Structure formats: C-alpha cells, structure tokens
PDB file of C-alpha atoms in Angstrom:
ATOM      1  CA  MET A 243     110.099  85.836  83.462  1.00  0.00           C
ATOM      2  CA  ALA A 244     112.143  88.700  82.480  1.00  0.00           C
ATOM      3  CA  ALA A 245     111.660  91.281  84.714  1.00  0.00           C
ATOM      4  CA  GLN A 246     112.028  95.434  82.534  1.00  0.00           C
ATOM      5  CA  GLY A 247     110.660  97.380  85.986  1.00  0.00           C
ATOM      6  CA  ARG A 248     113.299  99.640  85.187  1.00  0.00           C
ATOM      7  CA  GLN A 249     114.748 102.362  82.810  1.00  0.00           C
ATOM      8  CA  GLY A 250     117.407 101.313  80.620  1.00  0.00           C
ATOM      9  CA  GLY A 251     117.677  97.928  80.968  1.00  0.00           C
ATOM     10  CA  ARG A 252     117.557  94.634  83.276  1.00  0.00           C
ATOM     11  CA  LYS A 253     118.142  94.751  86.904  1.00  0.00           C
ATOM     12  CA  SER A 254     116.100  91.129  87.856  1.00  0.00           C
ATOM     13  CA  ASN A 255     114.924  88.775  87.173  1.00  0.00           C
ATOM     14  CA  LYS A 256     112.053  89.047  88.952  1.00  0.00           C
ATOM     15  CA  MET A 257     108.682  89.978  88.320  1.00  0.00           C
ATOM     16  CA  THR A 258     107.512  93.699  88.824  1.00  0.00           C
ATOM     17  CA  ALA A 259     104.041  95.070  89.341  1.00  0.00           C
ATOM     18  CA  LEU A 260     102.632  98.179  89.897  1.00  0.00           C
ATOM     19  CA  VAL A 261      99.375  98.839  92.512  1.00  0.00           C
ATOM     20  CA  VAL A 262      97.079 101.179  91.434  1.00  0.00           C
ATOM     21  CA  ASP A 263      94.731 101.555  94.470  1.00  0.00           C
ATOM     22  CA  ASP A 264      93.164 105.104  96.238  1.00  0.00           C
ATOM     23  CA  ASN A 265      93.124 102.932  99.100  1.00  0.00           C
ATOM     24  CA  MET A 266      96.571 102.838 101.846  1.00  0.00           C
ATOM     25  CA  VAL A 267      95.542  99.774 103.746  1.00  0.00           C
ATOM     26  CA  ASN A 268      95.059  97.988  99.683  1.00  0.00           C
ATOM     27  CA  ARG A 269      98.152  99.321  98.357  1.00  0.00           C
ATOM     28  CA  ALA A 270      99.866  97.726 102.094  1.00  0.00           C
ATOM     29  CA  ILE A 271      98.096  94.588 101.558  1.00  0.00           C
ATOM     30  CA  HIS A 272      99.168  94.088  97.961  1.00  0.00           C
ATOM     31  CA  HIS A 273     101.978  95.369  98.088  1.00  0.00           C
ATOM     32  CA  ARG A 274     102.816  92.626 100.962  1.00  0.00           C
ATOM     33  CA  LEU A 275     100.637  89.732  98.757  1.00  0.00           C
ATOM     34  CA  LEU A 276     102.835  90.620  95.693  1.00  0.00           C
ATOM     35  CA  ASP A 277     106.302  90.378  98.060  1.00  0.00           C
ATOM     36  CA  ASN A 278     104.992  87.118  99.491  1.00  0.00           C
ATOM     37  CA  LEU A 279     105.182  85.901  95.860  1.00  0.00           C
ATOM     38  CA  GLY A 280     109.070  87.240  95.503  1.00  0.00           C
ATOM     39  CA  ILE A 281     107.295  89.624  93.236  1.00  0.00           C
ATOM     40  CA  GLU A 282     109.051  93.651  93.262  1.00  0.00           C
ATOM     41  CA  SER A 283     106.275  95.869  93.179  1.00  0.00           C
ATOM     42  CA  GLU A 284     105.456  99.656  93.751  1.00  0.00           C
ATOM     43  CA  ALA A 285     102.599 101.684  94.230  1.00  0.00           C
ATOM     44  CA  VAL A 286     100.686 104.767  92.725  1.00  0.00           C
ATOM     45  CA  GLY A 287      97.545 106.508  94.187  1.00  0.00           C
ATOM     46  CA  ASN A 288      95.415 106.860  91.037  1.00  0.00           C
ATOM     47  CA  GLY A 289      95.127 106.464  87.405  1.00  0.00           C
ATOM     48  CA  LYS A 290      96.982 109.587  85.795  1.00  0.00           C
ATOM     49  CA  GLU A 291      99.812 108.661  88.361  1.00  0.00           C
ATOM     50  CA  ALA A 292     100.225 104.995  87.035  1.00  0.00           C
ATOM     51  CA  VAL A 293      99.764 106.723  83.211  1.00  0.00           C
ATOM     52  CA  ASP A 294     102.494 109.516  84.553  1.00  0.00           C
ATOM     53  CA  ILE A 295     104.796 106.657  85.749  1.00  0.00           C
ATOM     54  CA  HIS A 296     104.474 105.180  82.504  1.00  0.00           C
ATOM     55  CA  CYS A 297     105.344 108.497  80.677  1.00  0.00           C
ATOM     56  CA  SER A 298     108.178 108.575  82.242  1.00  0.00           C
ATOM     57  CA  GLY A 299     109.037 105.420  80.651  1.00  0.00           C
ATOM     58  CA  ARG A 300     108.893 102.309  83.151  1.00  0.00           C
ATOM     59  CA  THR A 301     107.379  99.102  82.720  1.00  0.00           C
ATOM     60  CA  PHE A 302     105.915  96.426  84.645  1.00  0.00           C
ATOM     61  CA  ASP A 303     105.520  92.492  84.625  1.00  0.00           C
ATOM     62  CA  LEU A 304     101.886  93.583  86.222  1.00  0.00           C
ATOM     63  CA  ILE A 305      99.255  95.816  86.731  1.00  0.00           C
ATOM     64  CA  LEU A 306      96.906  95.570  89.064  1.00  0.00           C
ATOM     65  CA  MET A 307      93.882  98.507  88.765  1.00  0.00           C
ATOM     66  CA  ASP A 308      91.931  99.702  90.862  1.00  0.00           C
ATOM     67  CA  MET A 309      88.289 101.083  89.699  1.00  0.00           C
ATOM     68  CA  ASP A 310      87.502 103.335  91.480  1.00  0.00           C
ATOM     69  CA  MET A 311      90.107 106.323  91.780  1.00  0.00           C
ATOM     70  CA  PRO A 312      89.980 110.043  91.883  1.00  0.00           C
ATOM     71  CA  ILE A 313      91.288 112.401  89.093  1.00  0.00           C
ATOM     72  CA  MET A 314      91.340 109.325  86.488  1.00  0.00           C
ATOM     73  CA  ASN A 315      90.027 106.036  87.515  1.00  0.00           C
ATOM     74  CA  GLY A 316      90.686 102.255  86.164  1.00  0.00           C
ATOM     75  CA  ILE A 317      88.996 102.346  83.195  1.00  0.00           C
ATOM     76  CA  GLU A 318      89.818 105.348  81.685  1.00  0.00           C
ATOM     77  CA  ALA A 319      93.892 104.604  83.084  1.00  0.00           C
ATOM     78  CA  THR A 320      93.660 101.035  81.234  1.00  0.00           C
ATOM     79  CA  ARG A 321      92.444 102.657  78.158  1.00  0.00           C
ATOM     80  CA  LYS A 322      95.550 105.108  78.326  1.00  0.00           C
ATOM     81  CA  LEU A 323      97.734 102.442  78.879  1.00  0.00           C
ATOM     82  CA  ARG A 324      96.520 100.771  76.514  1.00  0.00           C
ATOM     83  CA  GLU A 325      96.826 103.686  73.465  1.00  0.00           C
ATOM     84  CA  MET A 326      99.742 104.115  74.300  1.00  0.00           C
ATOM     85  CA  GLY A 327     100.654 100.662  73.640  1.00  0.00           C
ATOM     86  CA  ILE A 328     101.656  99.180  77.165  1.00  0.00           C
ATOM     87  CA  ARG A 329     101.164  95.191  76.675  1.00  0.00           C
ATOM     88  CA  SER A 330     101.917  94.505  80.161  1.00  0.00           C
ATOM     89  CA  THR A 331      99.307  92.111  81.738  1.00  0.00           C
ATOM     90  CA  ILE A 332      96.736  94.465  83.506  1.00  0.00           C
ATOM     91  CA  ALA A 333      94.558  93.535  86.138  1.00  0.00           C
ATOM     92  CA  GLY A 334      91.447  94.656  87.415  1.00  0.00           C
ATOM     93  CA  VAL A 335      90.552  94.720  90.891  1.00  0.00           C
ATOM     94  CA  SER A 336      87.468  96.525  92.247  1.00  0.00           C
ATOM     95  CA  THR A 337      84.697  95.588  94.654  1.00  0.00           C
ATOM     96  CA  ARG A 338      81.657  96.072  92.038  1.00  0.00           C
ATOM     97  CA  SER A 339      79.599  93.605  91.139  1.00  0.00           C
ATOM     98  CA  VAL A 340      77.392  95.031  88.649  1.00  0.00           C
ATOM     99  CA  GLU A 341      77.812  93.115  85.654  1.00  0.00           C
ATOM    100  CA  HIS A 342      77.705  96.088  82.592  1.00  0.00           C
ATOM    101  CA  GLU A 343      80.159  97.714  85.114  1.00  0.00           C
ATOM    102  CA  ILE A 344      82.887  95.047  85.169  1.00  0.00           C
ATOM    103  CA  ARG A 345      81.945  94.287  81.119  1.00  0.00           C
ATOM    104  CA  GLU A 346      82.910  98.408  80.463  1.00  0.00           C
ATOM    105  CA  PHE A 347      86.186  97.761  82.940  1.00  0.00           C
ATOM    106  CA  ILE A 348      87.163  94.836  80.879  1.00  0.00           C
ATOM    107  CA  GLU A 349      86.260  95.866  76.942  1.00  0.00           C
ATOM    108  CA  ALA A 350      89.089  99.092  78.439  1.00  0.00           C
ATOM    109  CA  GLY A 351      91.675  96.584  77.672  1.00  0.00           C
ATOM    110  CA  LEU A 352      91.860  94.330  81.230  1.00  0.00           C
ATOM    111  CA  ASP A 353      93.459  90.854  81.172  1.00  0.00           C
ATOM    112  CA  ASP A 354      92.307  89.292  83.910  1.00  0.00           C
ATOM    113  CA  TYR A 355      89.021  91.118  86.658  1.00  0.00           C
ATOM    114  CA  GLN A 356      89.006  89.931  90.391  1.00  0.00           C
ATOM    115  CA  GLU A 357      86.429  90.794  93.203  1.00  0.00           C
ATOM    116  CA  LYS A 358      88.100  92.500  96.025  1.00  0.00           C
ATOM    117  CA  PRO A 359      88.704  92.194  98.358  1.00  0.00           C
ATOM    118  CA  LEU A 360      92.617  90.645  96.898  1.00  0.00           C
ATOM    119  CA  THR A 361      93.610  86.976  97.992  1.00  0.00           C
ATOM    120  CA  MET A 362      96.285  85.274  97.774  1.00  0.00           C
ATOM    121  CA  THR A 363      94.203  82.938  95.763  1.00  0.00           C
ATOM    122  CA  LYS A 364      93.354  85.107  93.378  1.00  0.00           C
ATOM    123  CA  LEU A 365      96.494  86.983  92.610  1.00  0.00           C
ATOM    124  CA  ILE A 366      98.077  83.468  92.170  1.00  0.00           C
ATOM    125  CA  SER A 367      95.185  83.294  89.295  1.00  0.00           C
ATOM    126  CA  ILE A 368      96.332  86.398  88.029  1.00  0.00           C
ATOM    127  CA  ILE A 369      99.917  85.519  87.551  1.00  0.00           C
ATOM    128  CA  HIS A 370      99.150  82.745  85.911  1.00  0.00           C
ATOM    129  CA  LYS A 371      97.835  85.350  82.676  1.00  0.00           C
ATOM    130  CA  VAL A 372     101.066  87.455  82.951  1.00  0.00           C
ATOM    131  CA  LYS A 373     102.624  87.329  79.784  1.00  0.00           C
ATOM    132  CA  GLY A 374     106.167  85.838  79.046  1.00  0.00           C
TER     133      GLY A 374
ATOM    134  CA  MET B  13      99.346  83.460 134.387  1.00  0.00           C
ATOM    135  CA  GLU B  14     101.502  80.469 131.927  1.00  0.00           C
ATOM    136  CA  VAL B  15     101.635  81.355 128.341  1.00  0.00           C
ATOM    137  CA  VAL B  16     100.076  78.346 127.296  1.00  0.00           C
ATOM    138  CA  GLN B  17      97.306  79.816 129.077  1.00  0.00           C
ATOM    139  CA  ILE B  18      97.499  83.000 127.127  1.00  0.00           C
ATOM    140  CA  GLN B  19      97.842  81.599 123.994  1.00  0.00           C
ATOM    141  CA  ARG B  20      94.242  79.473 124.711  1.00  0.00           C
ATOM    142  CA  THR B  21      92.536  82.804 125.552  1.00  0.00           C
ATOM    143  CA  LEU B  22      93.919  84.195 122.306  1.00  0.00           C
ATOM    144  CA  MET B  23      92.349  81.364 120.642  1.00  0.00           C
ATOM    145  CA  ASP B  24      88.854  81.305 122.168  1.00  0.00           C
ATOM    146  CA  TYR B  25      88.906  85.365 121.829  1.00  0.00           C
ATOM    147  CA  THR B  26      89.862  85.300 118.449  1.00  0.00           C
ATOM    148  CA  LYS B  27      87.067  83.095 117.874  1.00  0.00           C
ATOM    149  CA  SER B  28      84.563  84.825 119.454  1.00  0.00           C
ATOM    150  CA  LEU B  29      84.876  87.631 116.718  1.00  0.00           C
ATOM    151  CA  PHE B  30      84.844  85.407 113.956  1.00  0.00           C
ATOM    152  CA  MET B  31      81.524  83.617 115.558  1.00  0.00           C
ATOM    153  CA  GLU B  32      80.115  87.243 116.105  1.00  0.00           C
ATOM    154  CA  GLY B  33      80.636  88.165 113.085  1.00  0.00           C
ATOM    155  CA  LEU B  34      82.905  91.426 113.850  1.00  0.00           C
ATOM    156  CA  LEU B  35      86.101  89.584 111.239  1.00  0.00           C
ATOM    157  CA  ASP B  36      85.988  87.253 108.489  1.00  0.00           C
ATOM    158  CA  SER B  37      87.994  85.235 106.639  1.00  0.00           C
ATOM    159  CA  GLN B  38      89.762  88.257 104.915  1.00  0.00           C
ATOM    160  CA  PHE B  39      90.972  88.884 108.730  1.00  0.00           C
ATOM    161  CA  LEU B  40      92.701  85.314 108.411  1.00  0.00           C
ATOM    162  CA  GLN B  41      94.680  86.139 104.611  1.00  0.00           C
ATOM    163  CA  LEU B  42      95.893  89.170 106.435  1.00  0.00           C
ATOM    164  CA  GLN B  43      97.938  86.481 109.383  1.00  0.00           C
ATOM    165  CA  GLN B  44      98.786  84.377 106.305  1.00  0.00           C
ATOM    166  CA  LEU B  45     101.011  87.499 105.226  1.00  0.00           C
ATOM    167  CA  GLN B  46     102.274  87.629 108.447  1.00  0.00           C
ATOM    168  CA  ASP B  47     105.808  85.812 109.036  1.00  0.00           C
ATOM    169  CA  GLU B  48     109.392  86.416 110.557  1.00  0.00           C
ATOM    170  CA  SER B  49     110.750  88.844 107.826  1.00  0.00           C
ATOM    171  CA  ASN B  50     107.105  90.681 108.647  1.00  0.00           C
ATOM    172  CA  PRO B  51     106.317  90.153 111.966  1.00  0.00           C
ATOM    173  CA  ASP B  52     103.768  93.069 112.699  1.00  0.00           C
ATOM    174  CA  PHE B  53     102.172  93.294 109.547  1.00  0.00           C
ATOM    175  CA  VAL B  54      98.684  92.499 110.751  1.00  0.00           C
ATOM    176  CA  VAL B  55      99.354  95.252 113.656  1.00  0.00           C
ATOM    177  CA  GLU B  56     100.981  97.962 110.838  1.00  0.00           C
ATOM    178  CA  VAL B  57      98.109  97.700 108.064  1.00  0.00           C
ATOM    179  CA  VAL B  58      94.858  97.550 110.783  1.00  0.00           C
ATOM    180  CA  SER B  59      96.560 100.795 112.188  1.00  0.00           C
ATOM    181  CA  LEU B  60      96.746 101.994 108.892  1.00  0.00           C
ATOM    182  CA  PHE B  61      92.908 100.972 108.738  1.00  0.00           C
ATOM    183  CA  PHE B  62      92.448 102.994 112.330  1.00  0.00           C
ATOM    184  CA  ASP B  63      94.253 106.016 110.974  1.00  0.00           C
ATOM    185  CA  ASP B  64      92.046 105.607 107.471  1.00  0.00           C
ATOM    186  CA  SER B  65      88.928 105.092 109.461  1.00  0.00           C
ATOM    187  CA  GLU B  66      89.000 108.394 111.982  1.00  0.00           C
ATOM    188  CA  LYS B  67      89.719 110.435 108.853  1.00  0.00           C
ATOM    189  CA  LEU B  68      86.870 109.296 106.764  1.00  0.00           C
ATOM    190  CA  LEU B  69      84.286 109.535 110.010  1.00  0.00           C
ATOM    191  CA  ASN B  70      85.564 113.030 110.713  1.00  0.00           C
ATOM    192  CA  GLU B  71      84.806 113.960 107.098  1.00  0.00           C
ATOM    193  CA  LEU B  72      81.392 112.289 107.194  1.00  0.00           C
ATOM    194  CA  THR B  73      80.586 113.554 110.128  1.00  0.00           C
ATOM    195  CA  ILE B  74      81.020 117.700 108.694  1.00  0.00           C
ATOM    196  CA  ALA B  75      79.781 116.357 105.085  1.00  0.00           C
ATOM    197  CA  LEU B  76      76.283 115.628 106.680  1.00  0.00           C
ATOM    198  CA  ASP B  77      76.301 118.631 108.990  1.00  0.00           C
ATOM    199  CA  GLN B  78      76.514 120.656 106.015  1.00  0.00           C
ATOM    200  CA  PRO B  79      73.203 122.967 105.408  1.00  0.00           C
ATOM    201  CA  SER B  80      73.377 121.215 101.960  1.00  0.00           C
ATOM    202  CA  VAL B  81      75.028 117.846 102.031  1.00  0.00           C
ATOM    203  CA  ASP B  82      76.700 116.197  98.916  1.00  0.00           C
ATOM    204  CA  PHE B  83      75.798 113.008  98.361  1.00  0.00           C
ATOM    205  CA  LYS B  84      77.904 111.897  96.096  1.00  0.00           C
ATOM    206  CA  LYS B  85      81.144 112.859  98.169  1.00  0.00           C
ATOM    207  CA  VAL B  86      79.414 111.183 101.112  1.00  0.00           C
ATOM    208  CA  ASP B  87      79.163 108.123  99.290  1.00  0.00           C
ATOM    209  CA  SER B  88      82.902 108.184  97.624  1.00  0.00           C
ATOM    210  CA  TYR B  89      83.442 109.282 101.678  1.00  0.00           C
ATOM    211  CA  VAL B  90      81.554 105.424 102.537  1.00  0.00           C
ATOM    212  CA  HIS B  91      82.762 103.468  99.391  1.00  0.00           C
ATOM    213  CA  GLN B  92      86.531 104.118 100.717  1.00  0.00           C
ATOM    214  CA  LEU B  93      85.535 102.546 104.135  1.00  0.00           C
ATOM    215  CA  LYS B  94      84.120 100.250 102.607  1.00  0.00           C
ATOM    216  CA  GLY B  95      86.772  99.064 100.672  1.00  0.00           C
ATOM    217  CA  SER B  96      89.464  99.308 103.715  1.00  0.00           C
ATOM    218  CA  SER B  97      87.093  97.223 106.627  1.00  0.00           C
ATOM    219  CA  SER B  98      86.332  94.877 103.330  1.00  0.00           C
ATOM    220  CA  SER B  99      90.382  94.020 103.259  1.00  0.00           C
ATOM    221  CA  ILE B 100      91.063  93.773 107.054  1.00  0.00           C
ATOM    222  CA  GLY B 101      88.242  91.699 107.518  1.00  0.00           C
ATOM    223  CA  ALA B 102      85.900  93.662 109.589  1.00  0.00           C
ATOM    224  CA  GLN B 103      82.528  92.466 108.234  1.00  0.00           C
ATOM    225  CA  ARG B 104      80.242  94.511 110.560  1.00  0.00           C
ATOM    226  CA  VAL B 105      81.433  97.949 109.168  1.00  0.00           C
ATOM    227  CA  LYS B 106      81.739  96.791 105.806  1.00  0.00           C
ATOM    228  CA  ASN B 107      78.140  95.243 106.106  1.00  0.00           C
ATOM    229  CA  ALA B 108      77.133  98.851 108.097  1.00  0.00           C
ATOM    230  CA  CYS B 109      78.780 101.000 104.289  1.00  0.00           C
ATOM    231  CA  VAL B 110      77.001  99.200 102.592  1.00  0.00           C
ATOM    232  CA  ALA B 111      73.606 100.001 104.194  1.00  0.00           C
ATOM    233  CA  PHE B 112      74.961 103.987 103.877  1.00  0.00           C
ATOM    234  CA  ARG B 113      75.416 103.768 100.205  1.00  0.00           C
ATOM    235  CA  ASN B 114      71.822 102.766  99.588  1.00  0.00           C
ATOM    236  CA  PHE B 115      70.960 105.714 101.373  1.00  0.00           C
ATOM    237  CA  CYS B 116      73.093 107.422  99.600  1.00  0.00           C
ATOM    238  CA  GLN B 117      72.037 106.758  96.739  1.00  0.00           C
ATOM    239  CA  VAL B 118      68.241 107.596  97.188  1.00  0.00           C
ATOM    240  CA  GLN B 119      69.569 111.007  98.713  1.00  0.00           C
ATOM    241  CA  ASN B 120      68.204 110.637 102.441  1.00  0.00           C
ATOM    242  CA  ILE B 121      69.340 112.525 105.058  1.00  0.00           C
ATOM    243  CA  GLU B 122      67.661 111.169 107.844  1.00  0.00           C
ATOM    244  CA  GLY B 123      69.030 107.420 107.046  1.00  0.00           C
ATOM    245  CA  CYS B 124      72.569 108.611 106.828  1.00  0.00           C
ATOM    246  CA  LEU B 125      72.688 110.172 109.690  1.00  0.00           C
ATOM    247  CA  THR B 126      71.921 106.682 111.265  1.00  0.00           C
ATOM    248  CA  CYS B 127      73.896 105.278 109.491  1.00  0.00           C
ATOM    249  CA  LEU B 128      76.829 107.449 110.024  1.00  0.00           C
ATOM    250  CA  GLN B 129      75.717 106.249 113.781  1.00  0.00           C
ATOM    251  CA  GLN B 130      75.849 102.652 112.967  1.00  0.00           C
ATOM    252  CA  VAL B 131      78.758 102.745 111.225  1.00  0.00           C
ATOM    253  CA  LYS B 132      80.850 104.526 113.617  1.00  0.00           C
ATOM    254  CA  GLN B 133      79.480 102.452 116.384  1.00  0.00           C
ATOM    255  CA  GLU B 134      80.771  99.281 114.191  1.00  0.00           C
ATOM    256  CA  TYR B 135      84.117 100.696 113.823  1.00  0.00           C
ATOM    257  CA  TYR B 136      84.381 101.872 117.086  1.00  0.00           C
ATOM    258  CA  LEU B 137      83.480  98.194 118.266  1.00  0.00           C
ATOM    259  CA  VAL B 138      86.017  96.431 116.530  1.00  0.00           C
ATOM    260  CA  LYS B 139      88.693  98.724 116.999  1.00  0.00           C
ATOM    261  CA  ASN B 140      88.641  97.976 120.047  1.00  0.00           C
ATOM    262  CA  LYS B 141      88.214  94.040 120.260  1.00  0.00           C
ATOM    263  CA  LEU B 142      91.219  94.257 117.657  1.00  0.00           C
ATOM    264  CA  GLU B 143      93.263  96.033 120.302  1.00  0.00           C
ATOM    265  CA  THR B 144      92.204  93.680 122.371  1.00  0.00           C
ATOM    266  CA  LEU B 145      93.515  90.627 120.252  1.00  0.00           C
ATOM    267  CA  PHE B 146      96.709  92.320 119.931  1.00  0.00           C
ATOM    268  CA  ARG B 147      97.428  93.397 123.840  1.00  0.00           C
ATOM    269  CA  LEU B 148      96.723  89.616 124.162  1.00  0.00           C
ATOM    270  CA  GLU B 149      99.805  88.865 120.950  1.00  0.00           C
ATOM    271  CA  GLN B 150     101.988  90.926 122.769  1.00  0.00           C
ATOM    272  CA  GLN B 151     101.482  88.943 126.264  1.00  0.00           C
ATOM    273  CA  ILE B 152     102.164  86.289 124.704  1.00  0.00           C
ATOM    274  CA  VAL B 153     105.637  87.632 122.616  1.00  0.00           C
ATOM    275  CA  THR B 154     106.798  89.017 125.708  1.00  0.00           C
ATOM    276  CA  SER B 155     106.627  86.020 127.636  1.00  0.00           C
ATOM    277  CA  GLY B 156     108.817  84.110 124.701  1.00  0.00           C
ATOM    278  CA  GLY B 157     105.547  82.438 123.234  1.00  0.00           C
ATOM    279  CA  SER B 158     104.606  82.421 119.817  1.00  0.00           C
ATOM    280  CA  ILE B 159     100.835  82.966 118.281  1.00  0.00           C
ATOM    281  CA  PRO B 160      99.281  80.227 117.268  1.00  0.00           C
ATOM    282  CA  MET B 161      97.198  80.816 113.908  1.00  0.00           C
ATOM    283  CA  ILE B 162      93.356  80.251 113.774  1.00  0.00           C
ATOM    284  CA  GLU B 163      92.197  76.999 111.750  1.00  0.00           C
ATOM    285  CA  MET B 164      89.263  77.493 109.726  1.00  0.00           C
ATOM    286  CA  GLY B 165      86.778  74.669 110.211  1.00  0.00           C
ATOM    287  CA  PHE B 166      85.838  76.272 113.462  1.00  0.00           C
TER     288      PHE B 166
END
C-alpha cells in the first residue's frame, strides 16, 4: 500500500492514517492500535482540524473519523473532505447506535462505519477496505 | 512474598474486577496492545483517563451548580466521560453515564445530581481498584517476574 502522508512525495511504503477524535483517551488508543499494525498515524481534535490538515496538502490512506466533536463534527467534516475531492478511505467510529444518525454519517461519504470502542478486529476489518 | 504468589494474587484480583462488572473486555484489548516496545501502555492510557475524568467531574459539578443549568453542556461532558470510560473498559462508569444522559435529555436536575454522585462513586471505585492492580504489577516487575496475561474464558 503506497503512502502519501508527506507533502511533495513518498518517504516510505507504510500506510498512513489520520485519527480525528476530540477525546484524548481515544486518540491514544487508536494511535496504538494503528501503530501495532505498522501504520503511521497523526491525530487531530475535531473535524475542522481534519479539513485544515488536508488544505495544507497532506493526504492519508485512512481517516478514522469520530462523529461527535466540537467546532465541526464528523458528518460535516466527511462531507467537506469529499467536496474537496479527498478519496481516502474514511471510516466513521462512534458510540451512536440510532440507525438514522448512523445512516446520515454514512451518507456524508463514509467507506465504513464501526461502533466504538475500537478493537483490533474492527480495525483490521477497516484496513481491508483501504483503497489501493 | 514470592513472585509466583504475587502473580497469583494479581490474577485473582484482576478476575474479581471482571466478575464484579468493574471492567469489561475492552480492558483486555488495552492489555493486548502492551508489549516490550510499549511496556507502560495500559498505565499511560488509564492515567489519561484519570486526568480526563477528574476534569470532567469537576466541570459537571460546576455546571449542575448553576442557577440555570445548561443541560446541553452537561450532556456533552457526560458523553465525553462515557466515551473514555467505554474505551478503557470501565464498564460501571460507562453504565452510570448512560443513565445520566437519560436525565440530561429530559432536563431532570434531581436525576442528574443523583447520577453525578453515582458516576463519582463508580469512578473513584474503579480508580482505586486499578491503582491497586498497577501496584501489584509493579511489585512483580520489581521482583524480576513477568505480568501474567488474563485469559478470556473465566
């Protein structure tokens, strides 16, 4: 899987991921889960920061997107990223269990959705969906 | 005390936390992410949880003490606490948060105050138990032993 986590060209063939979550406990766990699978990751605290990092030219193979975040939530951020032409795999991860809320999140442009808390099994299932 | 004895004590203690519902399988997920290259992962994440929770409980106490309670704000704090407690496997804290959110949604101040007490109780209980667990682990490591892995089938 080719990585394009750096501006101006590839530095390695490692997959890259962006963790978007306002909760620092979740950010630490998701980072470690990804690290365990050999995936380089960065983390931001809300949807606006996720959009901003892409505006600066960065791209990632995978984005783990939380739903409920301040400033810009996961639904808005996903929509915005897709409008910007970002084709990375975006997996929504949330504690929401109401069907219409999950559907709204998926329709914003997700490639996958997993209920939190994230486990190794769920993450592996997400990785299988990462586009080449 | 011999290392083997402390290891046995740790196993029994950890199992009791699962049996009492204080911890769930998500805690085992965290333990599985700990290895030689990340030997303190569980302690680090749980410490983040402690810091985060104490801030949130403080904010909740202040928010519920206002003459006009902002239930949306209260709900968002509880949502955060529910999220992080669920992520580390603190099952009873998470369940207490679920009940709390129900009272936020119907804007029931008395219910919220009762739930806050309940969440605090569960939080301090699990904090105390986890600190004991980490102390036992530390004793094993200091004595040159290795921390035994809990198996799922108990």
